[in-house]
PDB file of N, CA and C in Angstrom:
ATOM      1  N   MET Y   1      -5.961  -9.363 -14.458  1.00  0.00           N
ATOM      2  CA  MET Y   1      -5.014  -8.964 -13.440  1.00  0.00           C
ATOM      3  C   MET Y   1      -3.689  -9.669 -13.720  1.00  0.00           C
ATOM      4  N   LYS Y   2      -2.622  -8.936 -13.635  1.00  0.00           N
ATOM      5  CA  LYS Y   2      -1.310  -9.511 -13.894  1.00  0.00           C
ATOM      6  C   LYS Y   2      -0.905 -10.462 -12.770  1.00  0.00           C
ATOM      7  N   THR Y   3      -0.002 -11.347 -13.081  1.00  0.00           N
ATOM      8  CA  THR Y   3       0.507 -12.267 -12.070  1.00  0.00           C
ATOM      9  C   THR Y   3       1.320 -11.471 -11.059  1.00  0.00           C
ATOM     10  N   GLN Y   4       1.041 -11.697  -9.798  1.00  0.00           N
ATOM     11  CA  GLN Y   4       1.732 -10.941  -8.765  1.00  0.00           C
ATOM     12  C   GLN Y   4       2.574 -11.862  -7.911  1.00  0.00           C
ATOM     13  N   THR Y   5       3.671 -11.345  -7.449  1.00  0.00           N
ATOM     14  CA  THR Y   5       4.585 -12.120  -6.637  1.00  0.00           C
ATOM     15  C   THR Y   5       4.099 -12.201  -5.195  1.00  0.00           C
ATOM     16  N   TYR Y   6       4.689 -13.113  -4.475  1.00  0.00           N
ATOM     17  CA  TYR Y   6       4.381 -13.259  -3.056  1.00  0.00           C
ATOM     18  C   TYR Y   6       4.670 -11.953  -2.315  1.00  0.00           C
ATOM     19  N   LEU Y   7       5.800 -11.302  -2.636  1.00  0.00           N
ATOM     20  CA  LEU Y   7       6.151 -10.043  -1.976  1.00  0.00           C
ATOM     21  C   LEU Y   7       5.078  -8.994  -2.219  1.00  0.00           C
ATOM     22  N   PHE Y   8       4.597  -8.903  -3.442  1.00  0.00           N
ATOM     23  CA  PHE Y   8       3.573  -7.919  -3.773  1.00  0.00           C
ATOM     24  C   PHE Y   8       2.302  -8.190  -2.983  1.00  0.00           C
ATOM     25  N   LYS Y   9       1.851  -9.440  -2.978  1.00  0.00           N
ATOM     26  CA  LYS Y   9       0.634  -9.794  -2.250  1.00  0.00           C
ATOM     27  C   LYS Y   9       0.795  -9.559  -0.751  1.00  0.00           C
ATOM     28  N   GLN Y  10       1.938  -9.938  -0.213  1.00  0.00           N
ATOM     29  CA  GLN Y  10       2.209  -9.725   1.205  1.00  0.00           C
ATOM     30  C   GLN Y  10       2.225  -8.225   1.517  1.00  0.00           C
ATOM     31  N   SER Y  11       2.821  -7.446   0.644  1.00  0.00           N
ATOM     32  CA  SER Y  11       2.894  -5.997   0.840  1.00  0.00           C
ATOM     33  C   SER Y  11       1.508  -5.363   0.795  1.00  0.00           C
ATOM     34  N   ILE Y  12       0.664  -5.820  -0.117  1.00  0.00           N
ATOM     35  CA  ILE Y  12      -0.716  -5.336  -0.192  1.00  0.00           C
ATOM     36  C   ILE Y  12      -1.425  -5.614   1.129  1.00  0.00           C
ATOM     37  N   ASN Y  13      -1.301  -6.836   1.620  1.00  0.00           N
ATOM     38  CA  ASN Y  13      -1.959  -7.199   2.875  1.00  0.00           C
ATOM     39  C   ASN Y  13      -1.447  -6.372   4.041  1.00  0.00           C
ATOM     40  N   ARG Y  14      -0.147  -6.143   4.108  1.00  0.00           N
ATOM     41  CA  ARG Y  14       0.416  -5.336   5.194  1.00  0.00           C
ATOM     42  C   ARG Y  14      -0.034  -3.882   5.082  1.00  0.00           C
ATOM     43  N   MET Y  15      -0.146  -3.378   3.861  1.00  0.00           N
ATOM     44  CA  MET Y  15      -0.609  -2.016   3.659  1.00  0.00           C
ATOM     45  C   MET Y  15      -2.076  -1.887   4.086  1.00  0.00           C
ATOM     46  N   LEU Y  16      -2.886  -2.886   3.763  1.00  0.00           N
ATOM     47  CA  LEU Y  16      -4.286  -2.877   4.186  1.00  0.00           C
ATOM     48  C   LEU Y  16      -4.405  -2.944   5.705  1.00  0.00           C
ATOM     49  N   GLN Y  17      -3.532  -3.704   6.344  1.00  0.00           N
ATOM     50  CA  GLN Y  17      -3.522  -3.759   7.811  1.00  0.00           C
ATOM     51  C   GLN Y  17      -3.155  -2.395   8.388  1.00  0.00           C
ATOM     52  N   HIS Y  18      -2.210  -1.720   7.741  1.00  0.00           N
ATOM     53  CA  HIS Y  18      -1.814  -0.370   8.173  1.00  0.00           C
ATOM     54  C   HIS Y  18      -3.000   0.585   8.051  1.00  0.00           C
ATOM     55  N   ILE Y  19      -3.708   0.510   6.942  1.00  0.00           N
ATOM     56  CA  ILE Y  19      -4.870   1.382   6.731  1.00  0.00           C
ATOM     57  C   ILE Y  19      -5.941   1.090   7.777  1.00  0.00           C
ATOM     58  N   GLU Y  20      -6.171  -0.172   8.021  1.00  0.00           N
ATOM     59  CA  GLU Y  20      -7.181  -0.574   9.003  1.00  0.00           C
ATOM     60  C   GLU Y  20      -6.830  -0.081  10.411  1.00  0.00           C
ATOM     61  N   ALA Y  21      -5.538   0.031  10.705  1.00  0.00           N
ATOM     62  CA  ALA Y  21      -5.084   0.439  12.032  1.00  0.00           C
ATOM     63  C   ALA Y  21      -5.016   1.962  12.215  1.00  0.00           C
ATOM     64  N   LEU Y  22      -5.347   2.715  11.168  1.00  0.00           N
ATOM     65  CA  LEU Y  22      -5.333   4.173  11.303  1.00  0.00           C
ATOM     66  C   LEU Y  22      -6.320   4.589  12.390  1.00  0.00           C
ATOM     67  N   PRO Y  23      -5.956   5.601  13.156  1.00  0.00           N
ATOM     68  CA  PRO Y  23      -6.865   6.070  14.203  1.00  0.00           C
ATOM     69  C   PRO Y  23      -8.204   6.530  13.628  1.00  0.00           C
ATOM     70  N   GLU Y  24      -9.234   6.411  14.437  1.00  0.00           N
ATOM     71  CA  GLU Y  24     -10.586   6.834  14.050  1.00  0.00           C
ATOM     72  C   GLU Y  24     -10.549   8.260  13.509  1.00  0.00           C
ATOM     73  N   GLY Y  25     -11.131   8.449  12.352  1.00  0.00           N
ATOM     74  CA  GLY Y  25     -11.210   9.782  11.762  1.00  0.00           C
ATOM     75  C   GLY Y  25     -10.030  10.151  10.876  1.00  0.00           C
ATOM     76  N   GLN Y  26      -8.938   9.390  10.939  1.00  0.00           N
ATOM     77  CA  GLN Y  26      -7.784   9.682  10.084  1.00  0.00           C
ATOM     78  C   GLN Y  26      -7.969   8.963   8.763  1.00  0.00           C
ATOM     79  N   SER Y  27      -7.931   9.706   7.679  1.00  0.00           N
ATOM     80  CA  SER Y  27      -8.166   9.103   6.371  1.00  0.00           C
ATOM     81  C   SER Y  27      -6.938   9.165   5.468  1.00  0.00           C
ATOM     82  N   VAL Y  28      -5.825   9.634   6.005  1.00  0.00           N
ATOM     83  CA  VAL Y  28      -4.606   9.747   5.213  1.00  0.00           C
ATOM     84  C   VAL Y  28      -3.547   8.836   5.816  1.00  0.00           C
ATOM     85  N   MET Y  29      -3.027   7.925   4.981  1.00  0.00           N
ATOM     86  CA  MET Y  29      -1.974   7.048   5.480  1.00  0.00           C
ATOM     87  C   MET Y  29      -0.613   7.684   5.222  1.00  0.00           C
ATOM     88  N   ALA Y  30       0.413   7.041   5.697  1.00  0.00           N
ATOM     89  CA  ALA Y  30       1.779   7.549   5.560  1.00  0.00           C
ATOM     90  C   ALA Y  30       2.133   7.743   4.083  1.00  0.00           C
ATOM     91  N   ASN Y  31       3.103   8.628   3.830  1.00  0.00           N
ATOM     92  CA  ASN Y  31       3.540   8.816   2.441  1.00  0.00           C
ATOM     93  C   ASN Y  31       4.414   7.635   2.017  1.00  0.00           C
ATOM     94  N   ASP Y  32       4.782   7.608   0.740  1.00  0.00           N
ATOM     95  CA  ASP Y  32       5.491   6.436   0.227  1.00  0.00           C
ATOM     96  C   ASP Y  32       6.856   6.217   0.878  1.00  0.00           C
ATOM     97  N   ILE Y  33       7.552   7.279   1.234  1.00  0.00           N
ATOM     98  CA  ILE Y  33       8.852   7.130   1.903  1.00  0.00           C
ATOM     99  C   ILE Y  33       8.654   6.506   3.283  1.00  0.00           C
ATOM    100  N   GLU Y  34       7.670   6.982   4.020  1.00  0.00           N
ATOM    101  CA  GLU Y  34       7.387   6.419   5.341  1.00  0.00           C
ATOM    102  C   GLU Y  34       6.931   4.968   5.228  1.00  0.00           C
ATOM    103  N   LEU Y  35       6.151   4.658   4.195  1.00  0.00           N
ATOM    104  CA  LEU Y  35       5.690   3.286   4.004  1.00  0.00           C
ATOM    105  C   LEU Y  35       6.840   2.333   3.689  1.00  0.00           C
ATOM    106  N   THR Y  36       7.859   2.811   2.967  1.00  0.00           N
ATOM    107  CA  THR Y  36       9.009   1.942   2.689  1.00  0.00           C
ATOM    108  C   THR Y  36       9.678   1.519   3.995  1.00  0.00           C
ATOM    109  N   LYS Y  37       9.801   2.458   4.918  1.00  0.00           N
ATOM    110  CA  LYS Y  37      10.420   2.157   6.212  1.00  0.00           C
ATOM    111  C   LYS Y  37       9.495   1.297   7.071  1.00  0.00           C
ATOM    112  N   LEU Y  38       8.236   1.646   7.107  1.00  0.00           N
ATOM    113  CA  LEU Y  38       7.258   0.945   7.927  1.00  0.00           C
ATOM    114  C   LEU Y  38       7.073  -0.508   7.489  1.00  0.00           C
ATOM    115  N   LEU Y  39       7.005  -0.729   6.185  1.00  0.00           N
ATOM    116  CA  LEU Y  39       6.730  -2.057   5.656  1.00  0.00           C
ATOM    117  C   LEU Y  39       7.983  -2.832   5.264  1.00  0.00           C
ATOM    118  N   GLY Y  40       9.120  -2.146   5.218  1.00  0.00           N
ATOM    119  CA  GLY Y  40      10.374  -2.813   4.868  1.00  0.00           C
ATOM    120  C   GLY Y  40      10.426  -3.269   3.415  1.00  0.00           C
ATOM    121  N   ILE Y  41       9.845  -2.452   2.527  1.00  0.00           N
ATOM    122  CA  ILE Y  41       9.838  -2.774   1.103  1.00  0.00           C
ATOM    123  C   ILE Y  41      10.350  -1.574   0.315  1.00  0.00           C
ATOM    124  N   SER Y  42      10.650  -1.795  -0.953  1.00  0.00           N
ATOM    125  CA  SER Y  42      11.170  -0.716  -1.784  1.00  0.00           C
ATOM    126  C   SER Y  42      10.087   0.290  -2.149  1.00  0.00           C
ATOM    127  N   ARG Y  43      10.525   1.467  -2.534  1.00  0.00           N
ATOM    128  CA  ARG Y  43       9.576   2.499  -2.952  1.00  0.00           C
ATOM    129  C   ARG Y  43       8.829   2.057  -4.207  1.00  0.00           C
ATOM    130  N   THR Y  44       9.498   1.321  -5.073  1.00  0.00           N
ATOM    131  CA  THR Y  44       8.849   0.802  -6.276  1.00  0.00           C
ATOM    132  C   THR Y  44       7.696  -0.124  -5.910  1.00  0.00           C
ATOM    133  N   THR Y  45       7.913  -0.989  -4.926  1.00  0.00           N
ATOM    134  CA  THR Y  45       6.862  -1.902  -4.487  1.00  0.00           C
ATOM    135  C   THR Y  45       5.726  -1.123  -3.839  1.00  0.00           C
ATOM    136  N   VAL Y  46       6.066  -0.118  -3.025  1.00  0.00           N
ATOM    137  CA  VAL Y  46       5.034   0.720  -2.403  1.00  0.00           C
ATOM    138  C   VAL Y  46       4.180   1.369  -3.483  1.00  0.00           C
ATOM    139  N   ARG Y  47       4.810   1.950  -4.487  1.00  0.00           N
ATOM    140  CA  ARG Y  47       4.070   2.627  -5.558  1.00  0.00           C
ATOM    141  C   ARG Y  47       3.193   1.637  -6.314  1.00  0.00           C
ATOM    142  N   SER Y  48       3.696   0.425  -6.556  1.00  0.00           N
ATOM    143  CA  SER Y  48       2.910  -0.600  -7.247  1.00  0.00           C
ATOM    144  C   SER Y  48       1.694  -1.000  -6.424  1.00  0.00           C
ATOM    145  N   CYS Y  49       1.884  -1.130  -5.121  1.00  0.00           N
ATOM    146  CA  CYS Y  49       0.776  -1.494  -4.232  1.00  0.00           C
ATOM    147  C   CYS Y  49      -0.283  -0.398  -4.209  1.00  0.00           C
ATOM    148  N   ILE Y  50       0.146   0.840  -4.085  1.00  0.00           N
ATOM    149  CA  ILE Y  50      -0.797   1.957  -4.067  1.00  0.00           C
ATOM    150  C   ILE Y  50      -1.546   2.037  -5.391  1.00  0.00           C
ATOM    151  N   GLU Y  51      -0.832   1.855  -6.480  1.00  0.00           N
ATOM    152  CA  GLU Y  51      -1.475   1.869  -7.800  1.00  0.00           C
ATOM    153  C   GLU Y  51      -2.534   0.773  -7.893  1.00  0.00           C
ATOM    154  N   HIS Y  52      -2.199  -0.414  -7.409  1.00  0.00           N
ATOM    155  CA  HIS Y  52      -3.152  -1.526  -7.432  1.00  0.00           C
ATOM    156  C   HIS Y  52      -4.375  -1.216  -6.574  1.00  0.00           C
ATOM    157  N   LEU Y  53      -4.165  -0.696  -5.376  1.00  0.00           N
ATOM    158  CA  LEU Y  53      -5.278  -0.370  -4.483  1.00  0.00           C
ATOM    159  C   LEU Y  53      -6.159   0.728  -5.081  1.00  0.00           C
ATOM    160  N   CYS Y  54      -5.566   1.645  -5.821  1.00  0.00           N
ATOM    161  CA  CYS Y  54      -6.351   2.674  -6.520  1.00  0.00           C
ATOM    162  C   CYS Y  54      -7.168   2.062  -7.654  1.00  0.00           C
ATOM    163  N   GLU Y  55      -6.549   1.143  -8.397  1.00  0.00           N
ATOM    164  CA  GLU Y  55      -7.239   0.499  -9.520  1.00  0.00           C
ATOM    165  C   GLU Y  55      -8.477  -0.262  -9.069  1.00  0.00           C
ATOM    166  N   ILE Y  56      -8.422  -0.856  -7.888  1.00  0.00           N
ATOM    167  CA  ILE Y  56      -9.574  -1.623  -7.406  1.00  0.00           C
ATOM    168  C   ILE Y  56     -10.446  -0.793  -6.465  1.00  0.00           C
ATOM    169  N   ASP Y  57     -10.218   0.506  -6.454  1.00  0.00           N
ATOM    170  CA  ASP Y  57     -11.022   1.483  -5.714  1.00  0.00           C
ATOM    171  C   ASP Y  57     -11.068   1.256  -4.199  1.00  0.00           C
ATOM    172  N   LEU Y  58      -9.963   0.805  -3.621  1.00  0.00           N
ATOM    173  CA  LEU Y  58      -9.889   0.694  -2.170  1.00  0.00           C
ATOM    174  C   LEU Y  58      -9.287   1.938  -1.539  1.00  0.00           C
ATOM    175  N   VAL Y  59      -8.468   2.648  -2.310  1.00  0.00           N
ATOM    176  CA  VAL Y  59      -7.902   3.915  -1.835  1.00  0.00           C
ATOM    177  C   VAL Y  59      -7.948   4.926  -2.963  1.00  0.00           C
ATOM    178  N   ASN Y  60      -7.880   6.187  -2.592  1.00  0.00           N
ATOM    179  CA  ASN Y  60      -7.756   7.270  -3.559  1.00  0.00           C
ATOM    180  C   ASN Y  60      -6.426   7.934  -3.329  1.00  0.00           C
ATOM    181  N   GLU Y  61      -5.673   8.091  -4.394  1.00  0.00           N
ATOM    182  CA  GLU Y  61      -4.363   8.708  -4.274  1.00  0.00           C
ATOM    183  C   GLU Y  61      -4.499  10.214  -4.474  1.00  0.00           C
ATOM    184  N   THR Y  62      -3.878  10.962  -3.578  1.00  0.00           N
ATOM    185  CA  THR Y  62      -3.809  12.408  -3.740  1.00  0.00           C
ATOM    186  C   THR Y  62      -2.366  12.798  -3.894  1.00  0.00           C
ATOM    187  N   ALA Y  63      -2.122  13.846  -4.608  1.00  0.00           N
ATOM    188  CA  ALA Y  63      -0.756  14.273  -4.879  1.00  0.00           C
ATOM    189  C   ALA Y  63      -0.071  14.825  -3.679  1.00  0.00           C
TER     190      ALA Y  63
END
């Protein structure tokens, strides 16, 4: 695993909290543009976080 910055780790944790807070039965989280606003991070960071979560099989990305 590559060395990750504090921002990346914090963003991963906030994204996981967002996923955990999804209403019962909802399996789709916000899109990357909405996540940038919600989490206050760049789209590049959002994409990196989603890619990481996909790599460790915590989420599945759909187009």
